[in-house]
Coordinates of C-alpha atoms and ligand atoms in Angstrom, one line a residue:
X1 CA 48.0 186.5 234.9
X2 CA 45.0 188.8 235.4
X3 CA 43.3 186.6 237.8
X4 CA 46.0 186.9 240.6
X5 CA 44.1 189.6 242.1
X6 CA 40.9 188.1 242.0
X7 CA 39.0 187.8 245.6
X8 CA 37.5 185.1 244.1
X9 CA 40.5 182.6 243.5
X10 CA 44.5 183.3 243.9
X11 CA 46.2 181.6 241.1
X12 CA 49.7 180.0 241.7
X13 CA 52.2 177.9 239.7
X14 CA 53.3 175.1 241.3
X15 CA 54.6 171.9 239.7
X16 CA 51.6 170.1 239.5
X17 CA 49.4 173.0 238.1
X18 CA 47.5 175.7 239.4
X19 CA 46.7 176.1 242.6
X20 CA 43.2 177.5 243.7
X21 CA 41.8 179.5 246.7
X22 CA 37.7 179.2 247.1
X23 CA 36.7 182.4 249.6
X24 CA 33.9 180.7 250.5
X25 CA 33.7 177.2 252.6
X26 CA 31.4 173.9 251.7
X27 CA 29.5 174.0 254.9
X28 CA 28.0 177.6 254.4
X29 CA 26.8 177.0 251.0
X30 CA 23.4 177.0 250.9
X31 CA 22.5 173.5 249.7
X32 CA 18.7 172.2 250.0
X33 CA 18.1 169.6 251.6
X34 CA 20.5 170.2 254.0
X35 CA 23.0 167.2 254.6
X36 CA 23.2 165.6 256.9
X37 CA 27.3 165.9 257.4
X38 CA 29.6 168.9 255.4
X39 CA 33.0 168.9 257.1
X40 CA 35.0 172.1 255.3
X41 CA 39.1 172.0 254.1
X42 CA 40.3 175.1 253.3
X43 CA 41.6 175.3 249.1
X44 CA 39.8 175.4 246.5
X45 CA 39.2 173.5 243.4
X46 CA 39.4 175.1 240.1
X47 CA 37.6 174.7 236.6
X48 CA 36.3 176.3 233.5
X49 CA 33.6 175.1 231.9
X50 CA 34.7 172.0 231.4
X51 CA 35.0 168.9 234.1
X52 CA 36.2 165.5 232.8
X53 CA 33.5 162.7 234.2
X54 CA 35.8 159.7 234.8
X55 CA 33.6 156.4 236.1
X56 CA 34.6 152.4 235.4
X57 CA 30.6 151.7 235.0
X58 CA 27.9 152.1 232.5
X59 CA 25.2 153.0 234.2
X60 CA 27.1 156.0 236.1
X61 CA 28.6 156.9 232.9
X62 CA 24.8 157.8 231.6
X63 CA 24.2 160.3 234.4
X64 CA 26.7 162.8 233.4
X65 CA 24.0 164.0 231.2
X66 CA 23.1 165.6 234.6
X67 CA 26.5 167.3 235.0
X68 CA 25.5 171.2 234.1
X69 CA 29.4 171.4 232.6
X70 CA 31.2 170.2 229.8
X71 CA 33.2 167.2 229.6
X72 CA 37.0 167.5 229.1
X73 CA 40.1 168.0 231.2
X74 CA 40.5 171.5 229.9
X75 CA 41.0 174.2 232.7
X76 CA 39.7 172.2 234.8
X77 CA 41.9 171.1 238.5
X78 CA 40.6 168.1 237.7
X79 CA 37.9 165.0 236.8
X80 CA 34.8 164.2 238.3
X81 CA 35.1 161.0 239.6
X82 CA 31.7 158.9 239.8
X83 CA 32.0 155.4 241.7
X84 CA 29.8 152.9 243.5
X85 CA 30.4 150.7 246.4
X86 CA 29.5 152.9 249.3
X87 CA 28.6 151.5 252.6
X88 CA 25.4 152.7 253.5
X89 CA 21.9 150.9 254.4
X90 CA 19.8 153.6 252.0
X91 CA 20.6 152.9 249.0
X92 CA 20.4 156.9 248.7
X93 CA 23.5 157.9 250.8
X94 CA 26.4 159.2 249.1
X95 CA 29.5 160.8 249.9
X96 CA 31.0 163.7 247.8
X97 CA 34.4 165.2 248.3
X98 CA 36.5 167.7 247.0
X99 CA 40.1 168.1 247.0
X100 CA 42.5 170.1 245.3
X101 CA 43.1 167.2 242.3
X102 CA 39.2 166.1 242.1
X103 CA 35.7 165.8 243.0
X104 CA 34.2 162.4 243.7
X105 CA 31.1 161.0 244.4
X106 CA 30.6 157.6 245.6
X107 CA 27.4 156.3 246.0
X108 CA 25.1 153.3 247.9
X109 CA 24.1 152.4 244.3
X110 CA 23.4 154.8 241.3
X111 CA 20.6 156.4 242.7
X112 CA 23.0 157.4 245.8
X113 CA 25.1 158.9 243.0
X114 CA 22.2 160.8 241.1
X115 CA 21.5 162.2 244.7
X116 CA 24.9 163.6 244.8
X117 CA 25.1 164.5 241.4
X118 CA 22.3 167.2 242.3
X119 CA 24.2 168.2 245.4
X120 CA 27.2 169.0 243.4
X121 CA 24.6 171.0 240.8
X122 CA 23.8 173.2 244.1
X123 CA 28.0 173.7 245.0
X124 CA 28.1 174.6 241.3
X125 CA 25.5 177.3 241.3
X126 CA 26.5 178.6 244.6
X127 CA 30.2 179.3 243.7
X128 CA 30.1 181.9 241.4
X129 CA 33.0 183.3 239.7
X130 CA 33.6 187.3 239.3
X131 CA 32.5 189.3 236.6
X132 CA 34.6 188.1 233.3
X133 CA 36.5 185.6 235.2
X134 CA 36.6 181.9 233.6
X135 CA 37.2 180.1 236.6
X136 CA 34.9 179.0 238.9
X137 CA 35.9 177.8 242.3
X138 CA 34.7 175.5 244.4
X139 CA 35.0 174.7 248.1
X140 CA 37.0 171.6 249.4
X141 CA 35.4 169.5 251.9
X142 CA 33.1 166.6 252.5
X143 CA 29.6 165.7 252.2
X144 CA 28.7 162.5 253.7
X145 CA 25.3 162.3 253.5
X146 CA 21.8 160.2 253.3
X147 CA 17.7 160.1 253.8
X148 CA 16.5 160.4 257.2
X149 CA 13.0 159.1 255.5
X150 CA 12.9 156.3 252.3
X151 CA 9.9 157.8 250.5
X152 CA 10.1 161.6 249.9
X153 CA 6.6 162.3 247.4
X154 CA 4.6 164.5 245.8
X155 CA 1.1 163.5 244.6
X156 CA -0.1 165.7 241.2
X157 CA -3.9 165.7 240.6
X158 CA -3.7 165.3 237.0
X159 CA -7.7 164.8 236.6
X160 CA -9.5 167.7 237.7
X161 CA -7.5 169.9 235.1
X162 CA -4.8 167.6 233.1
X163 CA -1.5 167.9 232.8
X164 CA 0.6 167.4 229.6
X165 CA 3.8 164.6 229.7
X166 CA 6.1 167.7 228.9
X167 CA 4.3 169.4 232.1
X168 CA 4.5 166.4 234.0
X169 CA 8.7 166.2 233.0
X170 CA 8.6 169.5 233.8
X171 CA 7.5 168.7 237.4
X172 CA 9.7 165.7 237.5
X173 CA 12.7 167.7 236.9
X174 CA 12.1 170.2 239.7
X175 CA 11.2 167.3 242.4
X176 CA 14.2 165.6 241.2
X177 CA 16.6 168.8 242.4
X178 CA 15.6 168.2 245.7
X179 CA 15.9 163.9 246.4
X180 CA 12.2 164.0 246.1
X181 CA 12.3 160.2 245.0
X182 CA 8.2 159.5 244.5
X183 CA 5.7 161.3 242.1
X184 CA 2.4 160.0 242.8
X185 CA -0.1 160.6 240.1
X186 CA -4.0 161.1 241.0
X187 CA -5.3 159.8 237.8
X188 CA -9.3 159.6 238.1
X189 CA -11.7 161.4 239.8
X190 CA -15.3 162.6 239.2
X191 CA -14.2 165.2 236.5
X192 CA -12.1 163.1 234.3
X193 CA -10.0 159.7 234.1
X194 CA -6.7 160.1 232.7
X195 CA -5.2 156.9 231.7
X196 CA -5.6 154.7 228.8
X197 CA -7.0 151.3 229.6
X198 CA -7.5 148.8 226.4
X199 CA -10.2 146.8 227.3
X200 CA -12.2 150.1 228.5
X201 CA -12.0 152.4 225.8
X202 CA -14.8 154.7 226.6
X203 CA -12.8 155.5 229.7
X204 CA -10.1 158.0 227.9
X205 CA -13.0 158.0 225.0
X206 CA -15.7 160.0 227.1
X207 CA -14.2 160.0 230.9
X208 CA -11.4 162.0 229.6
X209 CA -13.3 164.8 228.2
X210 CA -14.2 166.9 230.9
X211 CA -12.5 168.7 233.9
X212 CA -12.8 171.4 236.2
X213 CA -14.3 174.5 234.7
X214 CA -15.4 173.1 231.2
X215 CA -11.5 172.3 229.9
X216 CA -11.1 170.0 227.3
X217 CA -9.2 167.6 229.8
X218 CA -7.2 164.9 228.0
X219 CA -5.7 161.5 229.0
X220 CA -2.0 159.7 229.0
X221 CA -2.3 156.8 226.8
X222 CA -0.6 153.5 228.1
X223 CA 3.3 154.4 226.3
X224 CA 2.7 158.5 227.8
X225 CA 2.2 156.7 231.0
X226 CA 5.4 154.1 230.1
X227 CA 8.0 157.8 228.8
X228 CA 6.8 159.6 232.0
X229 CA 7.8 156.5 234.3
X230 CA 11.3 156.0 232.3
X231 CA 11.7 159.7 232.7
X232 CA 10.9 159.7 236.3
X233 CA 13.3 156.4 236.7
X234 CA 16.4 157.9 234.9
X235 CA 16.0 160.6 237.9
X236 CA 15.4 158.0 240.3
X237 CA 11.8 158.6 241.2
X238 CA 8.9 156.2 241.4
X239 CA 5.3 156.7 239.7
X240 CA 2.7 155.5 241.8
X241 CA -0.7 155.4 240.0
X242 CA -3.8 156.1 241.8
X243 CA -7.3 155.3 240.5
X244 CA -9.9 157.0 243.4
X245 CA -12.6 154.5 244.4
X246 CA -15.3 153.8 245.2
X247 CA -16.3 157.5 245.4
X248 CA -14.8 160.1 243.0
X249 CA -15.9 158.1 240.6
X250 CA -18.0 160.1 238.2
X251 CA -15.9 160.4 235.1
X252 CA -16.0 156.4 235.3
X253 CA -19.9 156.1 235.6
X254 CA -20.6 158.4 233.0
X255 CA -18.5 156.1 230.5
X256 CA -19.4 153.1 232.0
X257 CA -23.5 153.9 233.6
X258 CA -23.2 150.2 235.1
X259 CA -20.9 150.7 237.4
X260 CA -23.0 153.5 239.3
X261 CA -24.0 152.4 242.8
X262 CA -25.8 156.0 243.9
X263 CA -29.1 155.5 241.8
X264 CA -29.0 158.8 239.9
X265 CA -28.7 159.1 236.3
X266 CA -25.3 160.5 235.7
X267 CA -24.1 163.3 233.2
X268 CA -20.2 164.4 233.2
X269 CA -18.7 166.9 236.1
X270 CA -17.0 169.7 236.1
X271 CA -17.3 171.3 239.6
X272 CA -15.4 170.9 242.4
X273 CA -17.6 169.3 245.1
X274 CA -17.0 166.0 246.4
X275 CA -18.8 163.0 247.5
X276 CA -21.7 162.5 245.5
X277 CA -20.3 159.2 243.9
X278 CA -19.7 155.2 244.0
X279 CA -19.1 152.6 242.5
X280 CA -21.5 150.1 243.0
X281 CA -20.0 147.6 245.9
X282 CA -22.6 144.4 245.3
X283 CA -22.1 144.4 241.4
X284 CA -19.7 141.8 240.1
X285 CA -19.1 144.0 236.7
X286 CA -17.4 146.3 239.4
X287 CA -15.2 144.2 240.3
X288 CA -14.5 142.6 236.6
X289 CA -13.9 146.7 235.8
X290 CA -11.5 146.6 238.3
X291 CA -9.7 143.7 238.1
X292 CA -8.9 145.0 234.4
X293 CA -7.9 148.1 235.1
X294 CA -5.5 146.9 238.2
X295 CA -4.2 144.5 235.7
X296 CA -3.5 146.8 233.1
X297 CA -2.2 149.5 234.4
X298 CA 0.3 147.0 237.0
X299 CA 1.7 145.7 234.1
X300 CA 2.5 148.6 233.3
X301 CA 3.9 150.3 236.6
X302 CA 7.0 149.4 238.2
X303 CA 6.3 150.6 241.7
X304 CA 5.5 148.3 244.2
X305 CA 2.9 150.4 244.9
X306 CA -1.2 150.9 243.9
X307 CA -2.9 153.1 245.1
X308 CA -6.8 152.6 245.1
X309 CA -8.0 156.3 247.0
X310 CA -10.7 155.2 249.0
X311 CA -11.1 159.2 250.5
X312 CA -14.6 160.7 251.3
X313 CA -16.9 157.7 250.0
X314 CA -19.7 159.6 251.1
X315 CA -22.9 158.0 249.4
X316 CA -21.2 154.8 249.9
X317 CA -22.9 152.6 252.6
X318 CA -20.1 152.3 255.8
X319 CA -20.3 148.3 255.0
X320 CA -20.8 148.7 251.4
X321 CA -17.1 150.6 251.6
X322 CA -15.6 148.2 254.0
X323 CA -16.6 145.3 251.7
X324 CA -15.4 147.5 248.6
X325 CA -12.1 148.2 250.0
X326 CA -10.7 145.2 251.2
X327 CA -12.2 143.5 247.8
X328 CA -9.8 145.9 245.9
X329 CA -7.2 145.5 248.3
X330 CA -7.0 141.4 247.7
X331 CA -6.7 142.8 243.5
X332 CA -4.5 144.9 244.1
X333 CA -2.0 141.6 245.8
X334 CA -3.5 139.3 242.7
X335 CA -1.7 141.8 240.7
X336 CA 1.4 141.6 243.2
X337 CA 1.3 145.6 244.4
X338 CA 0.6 146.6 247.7
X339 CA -2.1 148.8 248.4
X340 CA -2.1 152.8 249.3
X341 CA -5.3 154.5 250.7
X342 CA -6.5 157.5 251.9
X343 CA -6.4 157.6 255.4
X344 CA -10.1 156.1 255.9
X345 CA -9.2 152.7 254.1
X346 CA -7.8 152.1 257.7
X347 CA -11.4 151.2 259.1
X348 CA -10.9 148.0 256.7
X349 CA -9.0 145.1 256.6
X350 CA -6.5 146.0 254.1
X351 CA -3.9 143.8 255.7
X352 CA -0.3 143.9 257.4
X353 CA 2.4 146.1 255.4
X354 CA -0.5 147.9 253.7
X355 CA -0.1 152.0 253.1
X356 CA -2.8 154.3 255.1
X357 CA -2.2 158.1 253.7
X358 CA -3.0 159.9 256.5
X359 CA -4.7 163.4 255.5
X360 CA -6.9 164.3 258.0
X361 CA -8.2 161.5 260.9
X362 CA -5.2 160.9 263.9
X363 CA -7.9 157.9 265.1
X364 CA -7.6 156.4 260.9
X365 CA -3.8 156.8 261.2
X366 CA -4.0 155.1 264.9
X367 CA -6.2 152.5 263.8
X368 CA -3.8 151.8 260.6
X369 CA -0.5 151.0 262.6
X370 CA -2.9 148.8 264.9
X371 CA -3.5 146.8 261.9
X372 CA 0.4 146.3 261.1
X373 CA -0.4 148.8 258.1
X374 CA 1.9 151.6 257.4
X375 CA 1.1 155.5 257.7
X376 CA 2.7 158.0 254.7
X377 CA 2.2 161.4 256.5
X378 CA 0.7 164.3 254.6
X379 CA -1.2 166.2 257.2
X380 CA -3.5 168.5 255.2
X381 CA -2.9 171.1 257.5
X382 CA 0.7 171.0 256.4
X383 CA 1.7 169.1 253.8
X384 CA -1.0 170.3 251.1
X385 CA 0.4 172.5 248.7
X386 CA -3.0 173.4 247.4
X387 CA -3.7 175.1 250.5
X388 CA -3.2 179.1 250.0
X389 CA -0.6 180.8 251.4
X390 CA -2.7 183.5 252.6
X391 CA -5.3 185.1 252.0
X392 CA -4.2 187.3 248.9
X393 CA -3.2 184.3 247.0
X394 CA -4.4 184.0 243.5
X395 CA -4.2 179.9 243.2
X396 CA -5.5 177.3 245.9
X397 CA -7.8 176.7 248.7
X398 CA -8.1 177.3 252.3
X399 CA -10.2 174.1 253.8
X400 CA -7.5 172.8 256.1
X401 CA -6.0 176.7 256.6
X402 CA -3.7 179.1 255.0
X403 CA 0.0 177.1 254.9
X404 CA 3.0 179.8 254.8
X405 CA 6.2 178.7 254.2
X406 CA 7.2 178.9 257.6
X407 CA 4.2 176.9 258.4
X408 CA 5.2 174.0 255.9
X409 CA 8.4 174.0 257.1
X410 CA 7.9 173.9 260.6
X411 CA 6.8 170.4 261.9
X412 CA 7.8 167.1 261.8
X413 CA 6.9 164.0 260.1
X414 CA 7.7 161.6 262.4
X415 CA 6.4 163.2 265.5
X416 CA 3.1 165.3 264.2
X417 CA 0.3 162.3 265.0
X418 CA 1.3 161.2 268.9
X419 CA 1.2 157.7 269.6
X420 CA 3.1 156.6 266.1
X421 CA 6.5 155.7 265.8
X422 CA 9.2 156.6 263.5
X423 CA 9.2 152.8 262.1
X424 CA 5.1 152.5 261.5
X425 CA 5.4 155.5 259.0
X426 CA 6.5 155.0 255.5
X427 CA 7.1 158.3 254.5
X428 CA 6.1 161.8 254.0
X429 CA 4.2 162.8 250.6
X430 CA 2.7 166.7 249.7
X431 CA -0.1 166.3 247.7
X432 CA -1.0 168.8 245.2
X433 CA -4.9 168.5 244.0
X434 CA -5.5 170.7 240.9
X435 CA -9.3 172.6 241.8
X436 CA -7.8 176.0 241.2
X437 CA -4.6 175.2 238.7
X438 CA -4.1 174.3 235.7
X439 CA -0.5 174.1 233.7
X440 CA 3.1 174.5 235.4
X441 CA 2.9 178.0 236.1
X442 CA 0.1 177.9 238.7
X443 CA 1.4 174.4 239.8
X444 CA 5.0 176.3 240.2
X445 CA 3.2 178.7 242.6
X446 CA 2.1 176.4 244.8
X447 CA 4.5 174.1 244.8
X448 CA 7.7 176.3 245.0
X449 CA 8.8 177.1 247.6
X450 CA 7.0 174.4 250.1
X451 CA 7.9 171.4 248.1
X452 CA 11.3 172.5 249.2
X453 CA 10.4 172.8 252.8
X454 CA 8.5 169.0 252.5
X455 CA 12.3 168.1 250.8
X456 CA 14.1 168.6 254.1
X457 CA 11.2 167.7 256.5
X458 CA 11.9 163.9 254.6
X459 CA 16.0 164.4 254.4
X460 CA 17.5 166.3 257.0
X461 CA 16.7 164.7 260.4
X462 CA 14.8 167.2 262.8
X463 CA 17.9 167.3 265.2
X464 CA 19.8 169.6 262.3
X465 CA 16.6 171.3 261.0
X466 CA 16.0 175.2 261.8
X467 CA 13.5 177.3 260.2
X468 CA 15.8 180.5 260.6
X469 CA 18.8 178.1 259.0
X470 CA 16.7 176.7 256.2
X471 CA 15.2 180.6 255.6
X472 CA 18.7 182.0 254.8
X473 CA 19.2 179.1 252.2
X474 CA 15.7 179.6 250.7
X475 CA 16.4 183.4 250.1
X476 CA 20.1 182.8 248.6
X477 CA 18.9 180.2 245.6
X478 CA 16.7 180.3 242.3
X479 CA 13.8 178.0 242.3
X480 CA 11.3 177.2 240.1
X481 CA 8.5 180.4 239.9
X482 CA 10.7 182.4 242.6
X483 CA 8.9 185.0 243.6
X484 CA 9.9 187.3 245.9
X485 CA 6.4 187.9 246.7
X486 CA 5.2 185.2 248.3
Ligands
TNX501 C1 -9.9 166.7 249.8 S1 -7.7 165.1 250.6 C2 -9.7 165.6 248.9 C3 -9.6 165.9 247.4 C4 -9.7 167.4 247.2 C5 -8.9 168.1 248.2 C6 -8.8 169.6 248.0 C7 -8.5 164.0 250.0 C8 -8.1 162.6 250.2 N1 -9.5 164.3 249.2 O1 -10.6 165.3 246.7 O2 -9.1 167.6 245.9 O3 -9.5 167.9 249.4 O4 -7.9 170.2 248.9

């Protein structure tokens, strides 16, 4: 009976078992994204390292390979419970509670459950258990909890410096501890095109070769791109592919010279400039190129989603883009996807329930909702995790400012661009472009900690958000590439 004088957790014998003290309560745990309801019972609920998953369906049965513990009854108060059946209109919401003789989480649908899942990964890393002591403790309590915003993303720029599957799984893994539930990938640009497409093959075959600073690059080929989407799905996150036109288009042009609409011989990229190329907008082989590609790589994607860039055309004519663009757009539907653009695809006719990305322009994002299209927020000035932090940091750039932590923390989605209203935006996405990084540990140090912050901006409503709050959290949990530093 050492561990009766543990602070930690009083152990008595009472009929039914032992009973457990926590000395710490649910709602002061610091879990990320906060929820958006923790109601606190006093108790606590005991285990070893083992917690016995009990669930009457398949498909909740698979996602105890999420549960960081073992699974048996042994030492533990008692099972994990996993059910559906919740009453929510996100699919998302869950409701997690713990009480002396369980822990259960009921869920919207699985995903609601996988959402929990993590928050109980938080409670179980938060409630440690003393030195040599085998039984950890958690707090009793309630979580009900749900999405303030449906689409919570991150876009990876996988073509100016590539990305490996295992570092894209790796990313995957981290957005997936904190609800993020969309990974948008950035797949071609002027310094190298990154997916397979059959009928193309010079595409990966030359347009893959190259990226920023004289790399090697590298592509996915069609079944990478089909393991990283299953991946992504079994953590309930949509890929959205993105292929840039009709600027950033180089990589393209230099495997395929016909498509070139700027009148310069071409030869492959690898600096970081932008804006110096198009697609040809009044050649039909353009649009045949498309077409194929849009085809391809839609049968392939499961999102309901393609995204077709569209940003800082440049050398393209203004009616040469608007023709381009809304050409794309009517592909992009033959293919049954609805179009994403950058936010200056909202000077075309894209049509209703369309995606503008706002970056930059309030007047595109204006303009957008005018046209019954709908605005995912990612405010450079904000949202941009390749923006430095400051001055002395090693990775990024400093175009739209220097983005603290407190700085991407401290706004709010659905207010930033006056004049739109919660229901014309779609979401909020952080979009991390690759100029300065390339593998997980530079994209750790930008992304970590202010994907976090772009977490809650997306979960936690604004009326329960406070930096000073959301601070003392950040400081009391690991996250990927914590640095004290920063
Ligand atoms: C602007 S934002 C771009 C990208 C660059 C990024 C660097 C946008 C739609 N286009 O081509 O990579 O700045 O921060």
């Amino acid at each position: 009976m050492k561990y009766v004088l543990s602070l930690f957790a009083v152990l008595l014998v009472s009929c039914g078992g032992p009973i457990y003290e926590s000395d710490t309560s649910l709602d002061q745990l610091p879990l990320i994204p906060r929820p958006q309801s923790v109601i606190s019972e006093l108790g606590g609920f005991g285990y070893g390292s083992n917690l016995e998953v009990i669930t009457d369906n398949q498909e909740l049965a698979d996602l105890q390979a999420f549960i960081p513990v073992e699974s048996s009854l042994e030492n533990s108060s008692g099972p994990l419970v996993l059910s559906l059946g919740l009453k929510h209109p996100s699919p998302e919401a869950y409701r997690l509670s713990i009480n002396r003789r369980e822990i259960r989480i009921q869920g919207a649908s699985p995903a609601g459950v996988f959402r929990g899942i993590q928050t109980l990964r938080q409670i179980l890393a938060a409630s440690n258990s003393a030195p040599q002591q085998p039984i950890k403790v958690l707090p009793l309590g309630v979580i009900e909890d749900w999405p303030s915003v449906s689409y919570r993303g991150t876009m990876l720029d996988v073509a100016r410096h590539f990305f490996t599957v295992d570092e894209v799984k790796r990313y995957i893994d981290q957005m997936a501890q904190y609800k993020i539930n969309t990974l948008h990938l950035h797949l071609s640009d002027d310094q190298g095109w990154r997916i397979e497409i059959k009928a193309y093959p010079r595409l990966t075959g030359i347009g893959a070769a190259t990226e920023v600073g004289g790399g090697s690059g590298g592509f996915y080929t069609q079944e990478d791109f089909l393991e990283l989407q299953a991946y992504a799905a079994q953590r309930f996150i949509q890929i959205i592919p993105e292929i840039d036109m009709p600027g950033h288009t180089n990589a393209a042009i230099v495997a395929y010279p016909e498509l070139n609409g700027n009148g310069k011989t071409v030869s492959p990229y690898t600096g970081t400039a932008v804006g110096f190329s198009t697609f040809d907008a009044r050649n039909e082989a353009v649009y045949t190129f498309v077409n194929q590609v849009v085809k391809e790589l839609s049968s392939l994607s499961t999102s309901p989603y393609f995204h077709l860039g569209g940003d800082e055309s440049h050398v393209t004519s203004k009616e040469d883009y608007l023709y381009f663009v809304e050409r794309v757009g009517q592909i992009i539907r033959t293919h049954q996807k609805t179009p994403i653009g950058w936010d200056e695809v909202a000077q075309t006719d894209l049509g209703p329930g369309s995606v503008a990305q706002f970056w930059a322009s309030e007047k595109n994002a204006l303009a957008a909702v005018d046209k019954k299209m709908k605005v995912l927020m990612s405010p450079a000035k904000k949202a941009y995790l390749d923006m430095q932090y400051d001055s002395l940091s090693p990775y990024g750039l400093h175009w739209a400012g220097y983005i603290s932590v407190q700085d991407a923390y401290n706004w709010d989605p659905l207010s930033y661009v006056p004049g739109l209203d919660a229901d014309q935006i779609l979401g909020i996405e952080a979009p991390l472009w690759s100029e300065t990084i390339s593998d997980s540990s530079g994209l750790e140090y930008l992304a970590f900690p202010r994907l976090i912050c772009v977490a809650e901006l997306g979960w936690t409503p604004q009326s329960l958000r406070s930096w000073e709050d959301f601070n003392r959290r950040l400081t009391e949990v690991s996250y990927p590439g914590n640095k004290s530093s920063k």
